[in-house]
Coordinates of C-alpha atoms in Angstrom, one line a residue:
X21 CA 5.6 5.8 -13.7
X22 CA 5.4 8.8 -12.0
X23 CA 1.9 10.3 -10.2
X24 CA 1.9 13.7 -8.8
X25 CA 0.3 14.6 -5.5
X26 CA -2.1 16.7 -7.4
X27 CA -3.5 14.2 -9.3
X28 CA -4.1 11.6 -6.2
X29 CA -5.5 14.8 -4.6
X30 CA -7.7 14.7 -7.8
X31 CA -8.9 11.4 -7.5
X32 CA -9.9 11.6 -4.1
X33 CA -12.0 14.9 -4.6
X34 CA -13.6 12.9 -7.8
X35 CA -14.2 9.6 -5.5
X36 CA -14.8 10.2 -2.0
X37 CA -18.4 11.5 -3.0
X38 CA -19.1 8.0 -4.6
X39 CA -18.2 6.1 -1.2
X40 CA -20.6 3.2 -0.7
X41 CA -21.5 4.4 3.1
X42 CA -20.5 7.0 5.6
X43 CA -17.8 4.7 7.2
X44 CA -16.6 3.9 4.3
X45 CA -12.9 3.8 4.3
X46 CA -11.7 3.3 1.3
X47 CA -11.8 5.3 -2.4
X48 CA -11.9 1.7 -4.5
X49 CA -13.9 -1.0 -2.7
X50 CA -17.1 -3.0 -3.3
X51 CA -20.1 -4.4 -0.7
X52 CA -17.5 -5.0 1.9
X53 CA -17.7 -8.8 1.6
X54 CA -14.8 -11.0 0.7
X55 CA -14.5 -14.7 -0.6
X56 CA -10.6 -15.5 -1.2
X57 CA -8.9 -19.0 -1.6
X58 CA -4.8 -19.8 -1.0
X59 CA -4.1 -22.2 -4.6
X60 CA -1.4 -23.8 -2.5
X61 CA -2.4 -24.3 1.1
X62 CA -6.3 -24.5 1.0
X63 CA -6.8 -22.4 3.5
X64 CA -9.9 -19.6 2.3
X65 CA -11.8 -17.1 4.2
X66 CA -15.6 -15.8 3.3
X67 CA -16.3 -12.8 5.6
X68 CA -17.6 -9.5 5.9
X69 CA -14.3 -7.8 6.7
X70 CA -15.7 -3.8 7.9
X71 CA -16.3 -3.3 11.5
X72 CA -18.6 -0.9 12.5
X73 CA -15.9 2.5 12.1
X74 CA -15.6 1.0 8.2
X75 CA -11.8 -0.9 9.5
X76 CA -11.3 -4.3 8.9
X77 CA -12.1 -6.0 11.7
X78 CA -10.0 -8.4 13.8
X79 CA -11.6 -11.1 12.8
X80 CA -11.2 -10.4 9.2
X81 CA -7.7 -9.7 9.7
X82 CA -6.9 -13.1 11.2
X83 CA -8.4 -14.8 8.6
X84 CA -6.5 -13.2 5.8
X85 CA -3.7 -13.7 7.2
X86 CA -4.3 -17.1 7.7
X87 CA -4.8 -16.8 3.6
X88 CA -1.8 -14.6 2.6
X89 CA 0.0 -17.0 5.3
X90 CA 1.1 -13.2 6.8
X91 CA 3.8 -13.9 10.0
X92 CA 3.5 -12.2 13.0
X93 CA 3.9 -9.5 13.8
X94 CA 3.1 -8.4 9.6
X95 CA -0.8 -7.9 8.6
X96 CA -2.6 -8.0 5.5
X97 CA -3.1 -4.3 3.8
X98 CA -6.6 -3.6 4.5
X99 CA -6.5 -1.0 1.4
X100 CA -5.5 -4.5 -0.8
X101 CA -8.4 -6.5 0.4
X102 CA -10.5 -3.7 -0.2
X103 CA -9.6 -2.9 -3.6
X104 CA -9.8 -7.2 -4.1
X105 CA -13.1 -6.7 -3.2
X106 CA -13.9 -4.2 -5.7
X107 CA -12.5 -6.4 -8.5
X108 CA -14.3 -9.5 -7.0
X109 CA -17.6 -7.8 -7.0
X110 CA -17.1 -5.6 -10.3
X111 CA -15.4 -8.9 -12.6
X112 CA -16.1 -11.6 -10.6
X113 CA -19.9 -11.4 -9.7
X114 CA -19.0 -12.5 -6.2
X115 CA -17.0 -16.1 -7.3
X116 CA -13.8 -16.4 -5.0
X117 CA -10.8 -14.8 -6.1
X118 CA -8.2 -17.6 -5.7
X119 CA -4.8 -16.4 -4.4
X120 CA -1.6 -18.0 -6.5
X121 CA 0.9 -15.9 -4.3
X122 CA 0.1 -14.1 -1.3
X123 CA 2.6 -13.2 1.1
X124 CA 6.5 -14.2 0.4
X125 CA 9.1 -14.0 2.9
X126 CA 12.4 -12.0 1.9
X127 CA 14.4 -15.0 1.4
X128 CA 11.4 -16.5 -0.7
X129 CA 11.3 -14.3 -2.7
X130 CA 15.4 -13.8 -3.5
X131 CA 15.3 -17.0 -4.0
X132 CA 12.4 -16.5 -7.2
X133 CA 14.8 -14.1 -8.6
X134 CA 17.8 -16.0 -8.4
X135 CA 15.5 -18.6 -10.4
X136 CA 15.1 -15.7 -13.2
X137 CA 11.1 -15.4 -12.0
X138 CA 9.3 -12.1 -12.4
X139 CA 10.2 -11.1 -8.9
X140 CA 11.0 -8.0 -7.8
X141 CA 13.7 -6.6 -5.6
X142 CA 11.1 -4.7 -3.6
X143 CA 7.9 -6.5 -4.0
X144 CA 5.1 -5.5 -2.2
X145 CA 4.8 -9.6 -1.4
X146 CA 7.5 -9.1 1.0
X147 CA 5.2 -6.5 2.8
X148 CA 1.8 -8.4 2.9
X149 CA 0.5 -6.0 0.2
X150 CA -0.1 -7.5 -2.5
X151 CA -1.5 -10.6 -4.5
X152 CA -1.3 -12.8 -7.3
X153 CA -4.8 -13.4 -8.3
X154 CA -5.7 -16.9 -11.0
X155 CA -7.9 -15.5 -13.2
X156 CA -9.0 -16.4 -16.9
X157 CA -6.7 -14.2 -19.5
X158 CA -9.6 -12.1 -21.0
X159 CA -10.5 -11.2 -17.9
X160 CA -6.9 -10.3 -16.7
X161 CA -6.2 -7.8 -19.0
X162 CA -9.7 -6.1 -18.8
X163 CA -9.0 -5.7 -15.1
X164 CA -5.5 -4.8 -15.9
X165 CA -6.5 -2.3 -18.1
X166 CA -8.7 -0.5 -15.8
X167 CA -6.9 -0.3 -12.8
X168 CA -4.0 1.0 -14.2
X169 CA -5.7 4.1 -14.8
X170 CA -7.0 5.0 -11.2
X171 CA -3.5 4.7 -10.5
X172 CA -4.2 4.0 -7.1
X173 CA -1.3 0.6 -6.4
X174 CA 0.2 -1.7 -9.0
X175 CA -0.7 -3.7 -11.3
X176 CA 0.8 -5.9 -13.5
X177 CA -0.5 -8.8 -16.6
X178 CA 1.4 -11.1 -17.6
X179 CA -0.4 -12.4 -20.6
X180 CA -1.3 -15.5 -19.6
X181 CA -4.5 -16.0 -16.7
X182 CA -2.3 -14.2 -14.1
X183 CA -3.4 -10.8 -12.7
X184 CA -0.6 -9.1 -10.1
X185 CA -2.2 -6.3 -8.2
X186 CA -1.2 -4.6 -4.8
X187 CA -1.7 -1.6 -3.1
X188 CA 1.6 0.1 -3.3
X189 CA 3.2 3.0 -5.0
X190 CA 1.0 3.4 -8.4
X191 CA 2.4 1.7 -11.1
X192 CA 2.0 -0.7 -14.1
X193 CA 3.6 -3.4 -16.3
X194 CA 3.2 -6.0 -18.4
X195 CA 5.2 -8.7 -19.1
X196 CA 7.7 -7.5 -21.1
X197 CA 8.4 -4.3 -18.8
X198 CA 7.9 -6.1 -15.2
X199 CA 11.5 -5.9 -14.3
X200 CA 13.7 -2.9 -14.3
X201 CA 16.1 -2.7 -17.5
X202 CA 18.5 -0.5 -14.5
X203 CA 20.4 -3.9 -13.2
X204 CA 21.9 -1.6 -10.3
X205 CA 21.4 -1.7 -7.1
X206 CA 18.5 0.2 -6.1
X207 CA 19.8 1.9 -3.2
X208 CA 16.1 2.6 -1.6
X209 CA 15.8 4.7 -4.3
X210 CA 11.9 3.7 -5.0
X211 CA 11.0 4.1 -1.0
X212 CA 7.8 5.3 -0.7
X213 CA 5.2 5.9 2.4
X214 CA 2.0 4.6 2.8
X215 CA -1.4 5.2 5.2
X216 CA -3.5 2.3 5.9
X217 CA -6.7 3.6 5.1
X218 CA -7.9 7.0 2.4
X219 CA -10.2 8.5 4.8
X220 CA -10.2 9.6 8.5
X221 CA -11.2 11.7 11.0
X222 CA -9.8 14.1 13.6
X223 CA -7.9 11.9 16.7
X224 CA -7.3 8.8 14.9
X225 CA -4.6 6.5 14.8
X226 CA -3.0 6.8 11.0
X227 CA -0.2 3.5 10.5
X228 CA 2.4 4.1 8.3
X229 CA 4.6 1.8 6.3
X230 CA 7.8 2.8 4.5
X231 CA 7.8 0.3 1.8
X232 CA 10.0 -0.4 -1.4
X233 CA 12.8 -0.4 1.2
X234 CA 16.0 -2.4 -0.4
X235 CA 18.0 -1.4 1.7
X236 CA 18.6 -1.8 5.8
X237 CA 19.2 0.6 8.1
X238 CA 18.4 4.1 7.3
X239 CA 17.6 7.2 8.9
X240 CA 14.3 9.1 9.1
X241 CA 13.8 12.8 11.1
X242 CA 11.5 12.2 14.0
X243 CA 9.7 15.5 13.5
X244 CA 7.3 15.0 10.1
X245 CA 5.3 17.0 9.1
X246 CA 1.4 17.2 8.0
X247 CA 0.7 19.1 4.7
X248 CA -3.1 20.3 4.2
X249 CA -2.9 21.8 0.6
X250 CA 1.1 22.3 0.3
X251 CA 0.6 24.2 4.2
X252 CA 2.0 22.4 7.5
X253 CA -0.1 21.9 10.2
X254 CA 1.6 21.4 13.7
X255 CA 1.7 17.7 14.5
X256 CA 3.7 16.1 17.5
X257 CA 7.3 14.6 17.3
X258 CA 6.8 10.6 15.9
X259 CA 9.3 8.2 17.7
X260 CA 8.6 9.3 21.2
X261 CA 9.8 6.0 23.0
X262 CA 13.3 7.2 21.6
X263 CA 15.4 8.5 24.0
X264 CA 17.6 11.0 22.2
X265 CA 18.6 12.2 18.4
X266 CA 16.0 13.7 16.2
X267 CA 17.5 11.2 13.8
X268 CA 15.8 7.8 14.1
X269 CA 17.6 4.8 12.8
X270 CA 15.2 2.3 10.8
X271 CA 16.9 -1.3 11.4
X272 CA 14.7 -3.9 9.8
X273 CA 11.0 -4.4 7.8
X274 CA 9.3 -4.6 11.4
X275 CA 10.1 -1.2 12.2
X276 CA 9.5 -0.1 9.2
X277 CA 5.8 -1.3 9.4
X278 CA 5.6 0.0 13.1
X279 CA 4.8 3.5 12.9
X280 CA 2.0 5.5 14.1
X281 CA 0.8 9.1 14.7
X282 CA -2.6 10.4 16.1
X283 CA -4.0 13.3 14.1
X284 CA -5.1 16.1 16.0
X285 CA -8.6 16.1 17.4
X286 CA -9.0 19.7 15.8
X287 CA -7.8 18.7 11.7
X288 CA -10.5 20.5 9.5
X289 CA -11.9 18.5 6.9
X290 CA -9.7 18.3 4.0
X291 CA -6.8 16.3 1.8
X292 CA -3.8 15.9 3.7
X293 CA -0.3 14.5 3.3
X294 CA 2.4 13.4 5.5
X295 CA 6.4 14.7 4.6
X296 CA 9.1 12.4 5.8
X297 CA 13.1 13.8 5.4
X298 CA 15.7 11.5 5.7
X299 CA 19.1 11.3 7.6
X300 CA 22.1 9.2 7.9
X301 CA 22.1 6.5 7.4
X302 CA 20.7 7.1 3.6
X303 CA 21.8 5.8 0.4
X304 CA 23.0 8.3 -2.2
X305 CA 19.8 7.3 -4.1
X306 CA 17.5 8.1 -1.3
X307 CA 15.5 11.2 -2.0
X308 CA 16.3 13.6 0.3
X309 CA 12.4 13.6 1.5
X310 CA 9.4 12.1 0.2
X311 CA 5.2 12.6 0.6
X312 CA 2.9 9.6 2.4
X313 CA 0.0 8.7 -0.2
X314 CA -3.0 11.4 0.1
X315 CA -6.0 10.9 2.4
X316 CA -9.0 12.4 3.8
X317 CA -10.0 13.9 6.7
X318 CA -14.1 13.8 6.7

């Protein structure tokens, strides 16, 4: 399923109003309080996961990792746990959300395919994004339901008391659509680039992520650019401890979660987006460019 900038753009002008306080980070998220239990390992966290700039805190991120059983040098999405948190407070009344699959490694999850499981390719386990949440069927599919239609990550019910939701590319499925009927290779043709939080403001530190990456290396331009209504702004060159080549070769899943930029000090307040072009190496399914996920500069 396809979502156009325009409509994210829409959602956040419709949202952001609604925030639950001013550091609020976040355009789906509930009192900022998490309860979460691992199914398998035991291991659980119960914590108020916002430090005081509306961030999770280090603290909190520890702990969900510990959860997601997250390997260094990878972190739990702070966007997932604080759209978890809106489901918990909003379905739940507050009752743990217990965690059936958290984090998978690559290999993991290959190996789930090869088994014929409804795993995919690209899953957003295999970035620490997403999580299979046990939950009674009714209540599934309500939640299901709604969050497809903020189309704000993915989510997927598979009939039964399984709820799948991450905070990736927008998307949906059920059972009988969760795997591609296109059995060819996917050639990074689903890459997408994501910010770790909705709203900012002017200096900070925004992380990006290339995710739905099948495929290792490929190229990205170090000069992107910043879009503020479809107009550039001036931002510096990314990549700077590269010593030469405006193209910059991404090798593995690390670097592609080890990207940041600062925003200017000066941004006025506004929705913004961040262009990325590729360059050898790229598949022939590669867009040629693609657009980060909308945020906020307030």
């Amino acid at each position: 399923m396809k979502l156009s900038r325009r409509t994210i753009a829409l959602f956040i002008a419709v949202f952001i109003p609604c925030l639950v306080h001013a550091n609020e980070r976040f355009l789906y998220t509930g009192d900022g309080n998490l309860t979460v239990k691992n199914s398998h390992s035991g291991a659980s966290a119960s914590l108020n996961y916002r430090d005081a700039t509306g961030r999770l805190s280090p603290q909190a991120q520890a702990a969900f990792n510990k959860v997601w059983n997250v390997p260094a040098p990878f972190n739990v999405a702070p966007r997932l746990i604080s759209l978890l948190d809106y489901v918990q407070d909003k379905y739940l009344k507050g009752a743990p959300l217990v965690i059936d699959s958290g984090y998978r490694s690559p290999t993991h999850n290959e190996n789930l395919r090869k088994k014929g499981k409804l795993a995919g390719q690209t899953s957003y386990h295999i970035e620490a994004m997403a999580a299979d949440l046990g939950i009674d069927r009714k209540t599934s599919q309500k939640i299901w339901e709604e969050l497809r239609e903020f189309k704000y990550g993915g989510v997927g019910f598979y009939g039964s008391g399984e709820l799948h939701v991450d905070s990736g590319k927008p998307r949906f499925w059920d059972a009988a659509t969760a795997l591609p009927k296109d059995k060819s290779p996917p050639e990074n043709r689903n890459i997408y680039l994501n910010v770790d939080y909705d709203v900012y403001q002017s200096g900070e530190n925004v992380k990006l992520t290339f995710t739905g990456v099948s495929d290792f290396p490929f190229g990205v331009k170090r000069q992107m650019s910043l879009l503020r209504g479809g107009k550039k702004e001036k931002i510096e060159p990314l990549y700077k401890s590269v010593s030469s080549g405006d193209c910059v070769v991404i090798q593995n899943r690390t670097e592609a979660h080890g990207i940041t930029l600062q925003l200017a000090d000066d941004l006025k307040n506004g929705e913004y987006e961040i262009e990325a072009e590729f360059c050898d190496p790229k598949t022939q399914k590669m867009p040629e460019k693609i657009f980060s996920r909308v945020f906020k500069i307030d």
